[in-house]
Structures are given as C-alpha cells and as structure tokens.
Short mmCIF file of N, CA, C and O in Angstrom, two decimals:
data_model
loop_
_atom_site.label_atom_id
_atom_site.label_comp_id
_atom_site.label_asym_id
_atom_site.label_seq_id
_atom_site.Cartn_x
_atom_site.Cartn_y
_atom_site.Cartn_z
N MET A 236 55.97 109.04 7.67
CA MET A 236 55.03 108.90 6.61
C MET A 236 53.66 109.75 7.42
O MET A 236 53.22 109.64 8.38
N ARG A 237 52.67 109.96 6.35
CA ARG A 237 51.56 110.83 6.56
C ARG A 237 50.46 109.65 6.95
O ARG A 237 50.52 108.40 6.46
N ALA A 238 49.49 109.97 7.74
CA ALA A 238 48.15 109.17 7.92
C ALA A 238 47.48 108.57 6.77
O ALA A 238 47.18 107.36 6.88
N GLY A 239 47.45 109.50 5.62
CA GLY A 239 46.82 109.10 4.30
C GLY A 239 47.53 107.96 3.81
O GLY A 239 47.05 107.08 3.14
N THR A 240 48.95 108.28 3.84
CA THR A 240 49.75 107.21 3.18
C THR A 240 49.50 105.99 3.82
O THR A 240 49.54 104.78 3.06
N VAL A 241 49.61 105.76 5.17
CA VAL A 241 49.54 104.52 5.68
C VAL A 241 48.14 103.85 5.46
O VAL A 241 48.27 102.78 5.46
N GLY A 242 47.28 104.49 5.70
CA GLY A 242 45.72 104.14 5.45
C GLY A 242 45.88 103.55 3.88
O GLY A 242 45.32 102.51 3.66
N LYS A 243 46.38 104.01 3.04
CA LYS A 243 46.39 103.92 1.59
C LYS A 243 47.13 102.49 1.45
O LYS A 243 46.61 101.41 0.76
N LEU A 244 48.06 102.17 2.18
CA LEU A 244 49.07 100.98 2.20
C LEU A 244 48.14 99.87 2.75
O LEU A 244 48.41 98.60 2.15
N LEU A 245 47.74 99.97 3.87
CA LEU A 245 46.79 98.95 4.39
C LEU A 245 45.56 98.68 3.63
O LEU A 245 45.20 97.46 3.67
N GLY A 246 45.04 99.50 2.74
CA GLY A 246 43.93 99.28 2.04
C GLY A 246 44.50 98.51 1.01
O GLY A 246 43.77 97.52 0.28
N LEU A 247 45.52 98.66 0.22
CA LEU A 247 46.10 97.91 -0.73
C LEU A 247 46.78 96.61 -0.23
O LEU A 247 46.42 95.55 -1.17
N ALA A 248 47.23 96.41 0.85
CA ALA A 248 47.37 95.22 1.42
C ALA A 248 46.36 94.28 1.63
O ALA A 248 46.06 93.09 1.38
N GLY A 249 45.09 94.99 2.11
CA GLY A 249 43.90 94.28 2.21
C GLY A 249 43.27 93.78 1.08
O GLY A 249 42.93 92.34 0.81
N LEU A 250 43.29 94.75 -0.18
CA LEU A 250 42.66 94.03 -1.57
C LEU A 250 44.17 93.03 -1.95
O LEU A 250 43.19 92.12 -2.65
N ALA A 251 44.99 92.99 -1.49
CA ALA A 251 45.97 91.82 -2.17
C ALA A 251 45.65 90.65 -1.42
O ALA A 251 45.81 89.45 -2.08
N GLY A 252 45.25 90.64 -0.17
CA GLY A 252 45.00 89.54 0.60
C GLY A 252 43.66 88.98 0.15
O GLY A 252 43.52 87.73 -0.06
N VAL A 253 42.67 89.68 0.03
CA VAL A 253 41.60 89.26 -0.87
C VAL A 253 41.60 88.78 -2.19
O VAL A 253 41.15 87.48 -2.48
N ALA A 254 42.69 89.09 -2.97
CA ALA A 254 42.82 88.65 -4.35
C ALA A 254 43.46 87.32 -3.99
O ALA A 254 43.15 86.25 -4.98
N ALA A 255 44.56 87.34 -3.35
CA ALA A 255 45.10 86.00 -3.20
C ALA A 255 44.19 84.83 -2.64
O ALA A 255 44.27 83.68 -3.14
N THR A 256 43.16 85.13 -1.74
CA THR A 256 42.50 84.31 -1.08
C THR A 256 41.48 83.68 -2.36
O THR A 256 41.15 82.27 -2.35
N GLY A 257 41.09 84.74 -3.19
CA GLY A 257 40.22 84.24 -4.21
C GLY A 257 40.89 83.33 -5.38
O GLY A 257 40.24 82.41 -5.86
N VAL A 258 42.20 83.51 -5.53
CA VAL A 258 42.87 82.71 -6.48
C VAL A 258 42.88 81.24 -5.58
O VAL A 258 42.92 80.17 -6.78
N VAL A 259 43.50 81.18 -4.41
CA VAL A 259 43.50 79.92 -4.06
C VAL A 259 42.02 79.26 -3.88
O VAL A 259 42.14 77.95 -4.28
N LEU A 260 40.79 79.89 -3.58
CA LEU A 260 39.58 79.07 -3.57
C LEU A 260 39.40 78.77 -5.09
O LEU A 260 38.61 77.59 -5.41
N ALA A 261 39.74 79.59 -6.15
CA ALA A 261 39.27 79.20 -7.67
C ALA A 261 40.27 77.91 -7.73
O ALA A 261 39.59 77.00 -8.49
N ARG A 262 41.46 77.99 -7.53
CA ARG A 262 42.33 76.81 -7.91
C ARG A 262 41.78 75.42 -7.13
O ARG A 262 41.82 74.31 -7.64
N ASP A 263 41.27 75.18 -5.81
CA ASP A 263 40.77 74.50 -5.14
C ASP A 263 39.57 73.86 -5.77
O ASP A 263 39.38 72.77 -5.96
N GLU A 264 38.70 74.62 -6.35
CA GLU A 264 37.30 74.51 -6.99
C GLU A 264 37.70 73.83 -8.22
O GLU A 264 36.86 72.90 -8.57
N ARG A 265 38.66 74.10 -8.81
CA ARG A 265 39.10 73.38 -10.27
C ARG A 265 39.25 71.92 -10.01
O ARG A 265 39.11 71.25 -10.54
N GLN A 266 40.42 71.95 -9.03
CA GLN A 266 40.76 70.48 -8.84
C GLN A 266 39.57 69.61 -7.94
O GLN A 266 39.60 68.45 -8.57
N ARG A 267 38.67 70.22 -7.57
CA ARG A 267 37.64 69.44 -7.05
C ARG A 267 36.70 68.95 -8.26
O ARG A 267 36.21 67.84 -8.31
N ARG A 268 36.39 69.84 -9.07
CA ARG A 268 35.63 69.46 -10.30
C ARG A 268 36.04 68.76 -11.16
O ARG A 268 35.44 68.09 -12.04
N ALA A 269 37.57 68.59 -11.13
CA ALA A 269 38.10 67.67 -12.11
C ALA A 269 37.80 65.95 -11.98
O ALA A 269 38.39 65.43 -12.83
N TYR A 270 37.56 65.65 -10.83
CA TYR A 270 36.78 64.17 -10.47
C TYR A 270 35.80 63.95 -11.28
O TYR A 270 34.78 64.73 -11.57
N THR A 271 35.82 62.54 -11.78
CA THR A 271 34.83 62.17 -12.62
C THR A 271 33.89 61.40 -11.59
O THR A 271 34.09 61.23 -10.38
N ALA A 272 32.52 61.22 -11.82
CA ALA A 272 31.55 60.32 -11.13
C ALA A 272 32.22 59.16 -10.84
O ALA A 272 32.14 58.66 -9.46
N ASP A 273 32.95 58.25 -11.53
CA ASP A 273 33.47 57.19 -11.36
C ASP A 273 34.47 57.44 -10.24
O ASP A 273 34.94 56.49 -9.22
N ASP A 274 35.31 58.48 -10.18
CA ASP A 274 36.48 58.79 -9.32
C ASP A 274 35.88 58.91 -8.02
O ASP A 274 36.50 58.35 -6.84
N VAL A 275 34.84 59.90 -7.90
CA VAL A 275 34.20 59.94 -6.59
C VAL A 275 33.69 58.83 -5.92
O VAL A 275 33.84 58.54 -4.91
N ARG A 276 33.02 58.06 -6.73
CA ARG A 276 32.29 56.47 -6.33
C ARG A 276 33.44 55.68 -5.73
O ARG A 276 33.17 55.20 -4.98
N ALA A 277 34.65 55.58 -6.67
CA ALA A 277 35.60 54.88 -6.19
C ALA A 277 36.32 55.03 -4.85
O ALA A 277 36.53 54.31 -3.82
N ARG A 278 36.30 56.48 -4.74
CA ARG A 278 37.00 56.98 -3.46
C ARG A 278 35.91 56.76 -2.25
O ARG A 278 36.44 56.49 -1.09
N LEU A 279 34.62 57.09 -2.32
CA LEU A 279 33.51 56.92 -1.45
C LEU A 279 33.67 55.46 -1.15
O LEU A 279 33.79 55.06 0.13
N HIS A 280 33.75 54.35 -1.78
CA HIS A 280 33.75 52.91 -1.62
C HIS A 280 34.98 52.71 -0.91
O HIS A 280 34.82 51.94 0.11
N ALA A 281 36.15 53.01 -1.13
CA ALA A 281 37.40 53.14 -0.33
C ALA A 281 37.28 53.41 1.00
O ALA A 281 37.78 52.67 1.77
N ARG A 282 36.66 54.72 0.97
CA ARG A 282 36.57 55.10 2.53
C ARG A 282 35.59 54.17 3.39
O ARG A 282 36.07 53.98 4.37
N ALA A 283 34.63 53.76 2.62
CA ALA A 283 33.58 52.80 3.44
C ALA A 283 34.33 51.66 3.84
O ALA A 283 34.10 51.24 4.73
N GLU A 284 35.08 51.07 2.84
CA GLU A 284 35.68 49.87 3.40
C GLU A 284 36.62 49.93 4.21
O GLU A 284 36.77 49.26 5.51
N ALA A 285 37.43 51.28 4.40
CA ALA A 285 38.24 51.35 5.39
C ALA A 285 37.69 51.56 6.68
O ALA A 285 38.20 50.99 7.79
N ALA A 286 36.73 52.36 6.75
CA ALA A 286 35.93 52.57 7.91
C ALA A 286 35.52 51.04 8.43
O ALA A 286 35.31 51.00 9.82
N ALA A 287 34.93 50.20 7.55
CA ALA A 287 34.30 48.99 8.19
C ALA A 287 35.41 48.25 8.68
O ALA A 287 35.35 47.49 9.53
N ALA A 288 36.52 47.94 8.08
CA ALA A 288 37.67 47.31 8.34
C ALA A 288 38.25 47.95 9.79
O ALA A 288 38.42 47.15 10.69
N ASP A 289 38.19 49.31 9.89
CA ASP A 289 38.61 49.89 11.15
C ASP A 289 37.69 49.30 12.36
O ASP A 289 37.89 48.95 13.55
N ASP A 290 36.26 49.49 12.25
CA ASP A 290 35.30 49.06 13.11
C ASP A 290 35.49 47.44 13.50
O ASP A 290 35.31 47.22 14.58
N ARG A 291 35.95 46.59 12.60
CA ARG A 291 35.88 45.17 12.59
C ARG A 291 37.28 44.89 13.65
O ARG A 291 37.22 44.27 14.66
N ALA A 292 38.35 45.78 13.25
CA ALA A 292 39.42 45.57 14.09
C ALA A 292 39.45 46.13 15.52
O ALA A 292 39.75 45.62 16.61
N VAL A 293 38.78 47.11 15.59
CA VAL A 293 38.52 47.65 17.11
C VAL A 293 37.57 46.50 17.79
O VAL A 293 37.86 46.45 18.98
N ALA A 294 36.48 45.93 17.05
CA ALA A 294 35.75 45.00 17.78
C ALA A 294 36.44 43.98 18.18
O ALA A 294 36.32 43.28 19.16
N GLN A 295 37.52 43.54 17.32
CA GLN A 295 38.04 42.22 17.62
C GLN A 295 39.24 42.54 18.61
O GLN A 295 39.47 41.44 19.47
N ASP A 296 39.77 43.92 18.88
CA ASP A 296 40.56 44.00 19.88
C ASP A 296 40.10 43.95 21.31
O ASP A 296 40.84 43.72 22.28
N GLU A 297 38.78 44.25 21.13
CA GLU A 297 37.79 44.66 22.70
C GLU A 297 37.60 42.74 22.90
O GLU A 297 36.60 42.16 22.42
N PRO A 298 37.81 42.69 24.26
CA PRO A 298 37.72 41.04 24.48
C PRO A 298 35.89 40.97 25.06
O PRO A 298 35.49 42.04 25.74
N GLY A 299 35.31 40.02 24.73
CA GLY A 299 34.00 39.95 24.83
C GLY A 299 33.11 40.80 23.99
O GLY A 299 32.08 41.29 24.48
N SER A 300 33.44 41.38 22.98
CA SER A 300 32.80 42.40 22.28
C SER A 300 31.49 41.58 21.60
O SER A 300 31.50 40.58 21.16
N PRO A 301 30.61 42.72 21.98
CA PRO A 301 29.23 41.89 21.16
C PRO A 301 28.76 42.21 19.94
O PRO A 301 27.54 42.80 19.37
N MET A 302 30.12 42.15 18.93
CA MET A 302 29.86 42.53 17.57
C MET A 302 28.72 41.55 17.00
O MET A 302 29.02 40.34 17.07
N VAL A 303 28.11 42.04 16.05
CA VAL A 303 26.94 41.21 15.32
C VAL A 303 27.35 41.34 13.98
O VAL A 303 27.42 42.46 13.29
N GLU A 304 27.21 40.11 13.33
CA GLU A 304 27.43 39.90 11.84
C GLU A 304 26.12 40.35 10.99
O GLU A 304 25.21 39.35 11.41
N ALA A 305 26.02 40.96 10.21
CA ALA A 305 24.81 41.31 9.60
C ALA A 305 24.82 40.66 8.29
O ALA A 305 26.09 40.13 7.96
N ARG A 306 23.94 40.76 7.15
CA ARG A 306 24.05 40.02 6.01
C ARG A 306 25.18 41.21 5.16
O ARG A 306 25.44 42.22 5.43
N ASP A 307 25.64 40.69 4.10
CA ASP A 307 26.79 41.19 3.25
C ASP A 307 28.15 41.33 4.14
O ASP A 307 28.69 42.50 3.42
N GLY A 308 28.21 40.90 4.95
CA GLY A 308 29.65 40.86 5.59
C GLY A 308 29.54 42.24 6.39
O GLY A 308 30.80 42.49 6.92
N ILE A 309 28.56 42.91 6.84
CA ILE A 309 28.62 44.21 7.17
C ILE A 309 28.29 43.85 9.10
O ILE A 309 27.41 43.41 9.33
N SER A 310 29.26 44.23 9.73
CA SER A 310 29.11 43.91 11.14
C SER A 310 28.86 45.25 12.03
O SER A 310 29.15 46.34 11.73
N PHE A 311 28.02 45.19 13.03
CA PHE A 311 27.77 46.37 14.02
C PHE A 311 27.67 46.01 15.13
O PHE A 311 27.25 44.82 15.51
N LEU A 312 27.78 47.12 16.10
CA LEU A 312 27.33 46.92 17.39
C LEU A 312 25.85 46.90 17.74
O LEU A 312 25.33 48.31 17.10
N PRO A 313 25.40 46.25 18.45
CA PRO A 313 23.89 46.73 18.76
C PRO A 313 23.80 47.80 19.64
O PRO A 313 24.88 48.16 20.53
N ARG A 314 22.52 48.64 19.55
CA ARG A 314 22.83 49.54 20.53
C ARG A 314 22.48 49.39 21.93
O ARG A 314 21.77 48.42 22.29
N PRO A 315 22.96 49.94 22.79
CA PRO A 315 22.89 49.84 24.01
C PRO A 315 21.69 49.95 24.63
O PRO A 315 21.29 51.19 24.22
N THR A 316 21.04 49.28 25.68
CA THR A 316 19.78 49.75 26.02
C THR A 316 19.82 50.54 27.26
O THR A 316 18.84 51.00 27.75
N THR A 317 21.03 50.90 27.93
CA THR A 317 20.97 51.67 29.05
C THR A 317 21.81 52.73 29.05
O THR A 317 22.48 52.94 27.92
N ARG A 318 21.45 53.62 29.99
CA ARG A 318 22.10 54.91 29.96
C ARG A 318 23.49 54.80 30.00
O ARG A 318 24.50 55.39 29.14
N ARG A 319 23.94 53.99 31.07
CA ARG A 319 25.39 53.56 31.07
C ARG A 319 25.97 53.19 29.97
O ARG A 319 27.07 53.37 29.75
N GLY A 320 25.19 52.24 29.18
CA GLY A 320 25.89 51.68 28.14
C GLY A 320 26.18 52.74 26.84
O GLY A 320 27.16 52.32 26.03
N ARG A 321 25.07 53.32 26.80
CA ARG A 321 25.33 54.33 25.71
C ARG A 321 26.21 55.50 25.88
O ARG A 321 26.98 55.56 25.08
N LEU A 322 26.49 55.82 27.25
CA LEU A 322 27.51 56.70 27.56
C LEU A 322 28.99 55.81 27.13
O LEU A 322 29.96 56.51 26.94
N ALA A 323 29.26 54.63 27.84
CA ALA A 323 30.30 53.84 27.62
C ALA A 323 30.58 53.75 26.31
O ALA A 323 32.10 54.00 25.70
N GLN A 324 29.53 53.68 25.32
CA GLN A 324 29.86 53.39 23.86
C GLN A 324 30.28 55.01 23.35
O GLN A 324 31.37 54.83 22.29
N ARG A 325 29.59 55.80 23.82
CA ARG A 325 30.21 57.01 23.56
C ARG A 325 31.82 57.57 23.65
O ARG A 325 32.42 57.96 22.84
N VAL A 326 31.99 57.07 24.82
CA VAL A 326 33.27 57.24 25.12
C VAL A 326 34.42 56.70 24.35
O VAL A 326 35.30 57.21 24.20
N ARG A 327 34.23 55.34 24.24
CA ARG A 327 34.92 54.35 23.40
C ARG A 327 35.04 54.93 21.97
O ARG A 327 36.28 54.92 21.51
N ARG A 328 34.05 55.34 21.54
CA ARG A 328 34.28 56.11 20.21
C ARG A 328 35.01 57.21 20.22
O ARG A 328 35.97 57.52 19.24
N GLN A 329 34.96 58.10 21.23
CA GLN A 329 35.81 59.47 21.28
C GLN A 329 37.26 59.02 21.46
O GLN A 329 38.05 59.73 20.87
N LEU A 330 37.28 57.93 22.29
CA LEU A 330 38.76 57.52 22.79
C LEU A 330 39.57 57.10 21.45
O LEU A 330 40.81 57.12 21.33
N ARG A 331 38.85 56.48 20.45
CA ARG A 331 39.40 56.19 19.16
C ARG A 331 40.00 57.22 18.38
O ARG A 331 40.99 56.96 17.74
N HIS A 332 39.77 58.48 18.85
CA HIS A 332 40.32 59.51 17.86
C HIS A 332 41.22 60.42 18.59
O HIS A 332 41.75 61.10 18.03
N LEU A 333 41.78 59.73 19.55
CA LEU A 333 42.86 60.40 20.45
C LEU A 333 43.97 60.43 19.69
O LEU A 333 44.53 59.23 19.19
N PRO A 334 45.06 60.95 19.72
CA PRO A 334 46.43 60.66 19.37
C PRO A 334 47.12 59.30 20.05
O PRO A 334 46.55 59.30 21.14
N HIS A 335 48.19 58.75 19.52
CA HIS A 335 48.45 57.55 20.28
C HIS A 335 49.11 57.87 21.70
O HIS A 335 48.96 57.06 22.40
N TRP A 336 49.71 59.05 21.84
CA TRP A 336 50.07 59.32 23.05
C TRP A 336 49.17 59.48 24.12
O TRP A 336 49.28 59.54 25.73
N ALA A 337 48.05 59.75 23.80
CA ALA A 337 46.94 60.19 24.94
C ALA A 337 45.97 58.97 24.82
O ALA A 337 45.05 59.32 25.72
N GLN A 338 46.09 57.98 24.42
CA GLN A 338 45.34 56.93 24.49
C GLN A 338 45.62 56.22 26.07
O GLN A 338 46.28 56.20 26.41
N PRO A 339 44.38 55.92 26.33
CA PRO A 339 44.68 55.23 27.58
C PRO A 339 45.42 53.88 27.41
O PRO A 339 45.19 53.06 26.42
N ARG A 340 45.96 53.49 28.61
CA ARG A 340 46.65 52.15 28.82
C ARG A 340 45.73 51.39 29.15
O ARG A 340 44.96 51.22 29.74
N ASP A 341 46.21 49.97 28.49
CA ASP A 341 45.56 48.76 28.82
C ASP A 341 45.79 48.30 30.28
O ASP A 341 46.70 48.40 30.52
N ARG A 342 44.79 48.04 30.75
CA ARG A 342 44.82 47.89 32.43
C ARG A 342 45.57 46.19 32.19
O ARG A 342 46.28 46.05 33.42
N SER A 343 45.16 45.36 31.34
CA SER A 343 45.64 44.02 31.60
C SER A 343 47.20 43.92 31.30
O SER A 343 47.68 42.84 32.04
N THR A 344 47.74 45.15 30.66
CA THR A 344 49.17 44.75 30.76
C THR A 344 49.99 45.51 31.81
O THR A 344 51.26 45.69 31.80
N ARG A 345 49.46 46.34 32.76
CA ARG A 345 50.07 46.75 33.68
C ARG A 345 50.78 45.65 34.77
O ARG A 345 49.96 44.40 34.80
N ALA A 346 51.57 46.14 35.44
CA ALA A 346 52.32 45.03 36.30
C ALA A 346 51.41 45.09 37.66
O ALA A 346 50.96 46.27 38.18
N PRO A 347 51.52 43.98 38.17
CA PRO A 347 50.60 43.78 39.47
C PRO A 347 51.22 44.69 40.62
O PRO A 347 52.29 44.64 40.72
N SER A 348 50.43 45.51 41.50
CA SER A 348 51.25 46.18 42.36
C SER A 348 51.10 45.38 43.53
O SER A 348 50.35 44.43 43.79
N SER A 349 52.34 45.60 44.36
CA SER A 349 52.38 44.94 45.48
C SER A 349 51.73 45.55 46.68
O SER A 349 51.98 46.73 46.93
N GLY A 350 50.82 45.06 47.41
CA GLY A 350 49.93 45.66 48.48
C GLY A 350 51.14 45.77 49.53
O GLY A 350 51.97 44.98 49.97
N SER A 351 50.88 46.66 50.28
CA SER A 351 51.56 46.81 51.81
C SER A 351 50.79 46.67 52.73
O SER A 351 49.56 46.15 53.06
#
C-alpha cells in the first residue's frame, strides 16, 4: 500500500467517526427534549425525596446524631463550628459514596481482642 492510500483511509475513518458521534449526540438531544415540564418536575421531586430519605437514614444509623428537624419535615445537620467537626463531616459525606466493599467496618461489631 502506498502512503497516499493509507492517509486517505485514515481520513475516511476519521470522518466516519465524527459522523457517528454526531448521530449519537443528536439522538440523545431528541430524547432529552422529549420530556415535558411536568415530567422534569416529577423526576426532580422524586430525586429530592430520595436524597432526603437517604440523609434521614444515614442520620438514624449514626448513634447520637445531632439531626435537627426543621419545618416541612426537612431535617438537616447543623454546621460544625470547629475545623475538626467540618473535616469529620466532609469525611463522612465522602465515605457514603464509596462502594460497599470499600466501606469502613463498624468498630462496634468487631470481636474484642484478647490482650497479651
């Protein structure tokens, strides 16, 4: 094969890739625009309720959690006032997003170690 032929084939392959990407993006855009305003609102409300339920479940799992109930049934954690408290809250929030196999083990369920 000559160098010119290889260059033409690579150019055609690049154009085909660009065209395929455009088709995929256009299809996704059509699907996104197919939602009505009511559909979007309903999905946002469902996501907000799921997030609130998740926060309440996490707060109930933690013993001695300082969860505060606000009006309209919305509960929140008060902002920590110390640097250590803010760091601990950030670490807890990040640990919630780890896969199940990477979650830290609960210290209260460990078997007591026998001292030597």
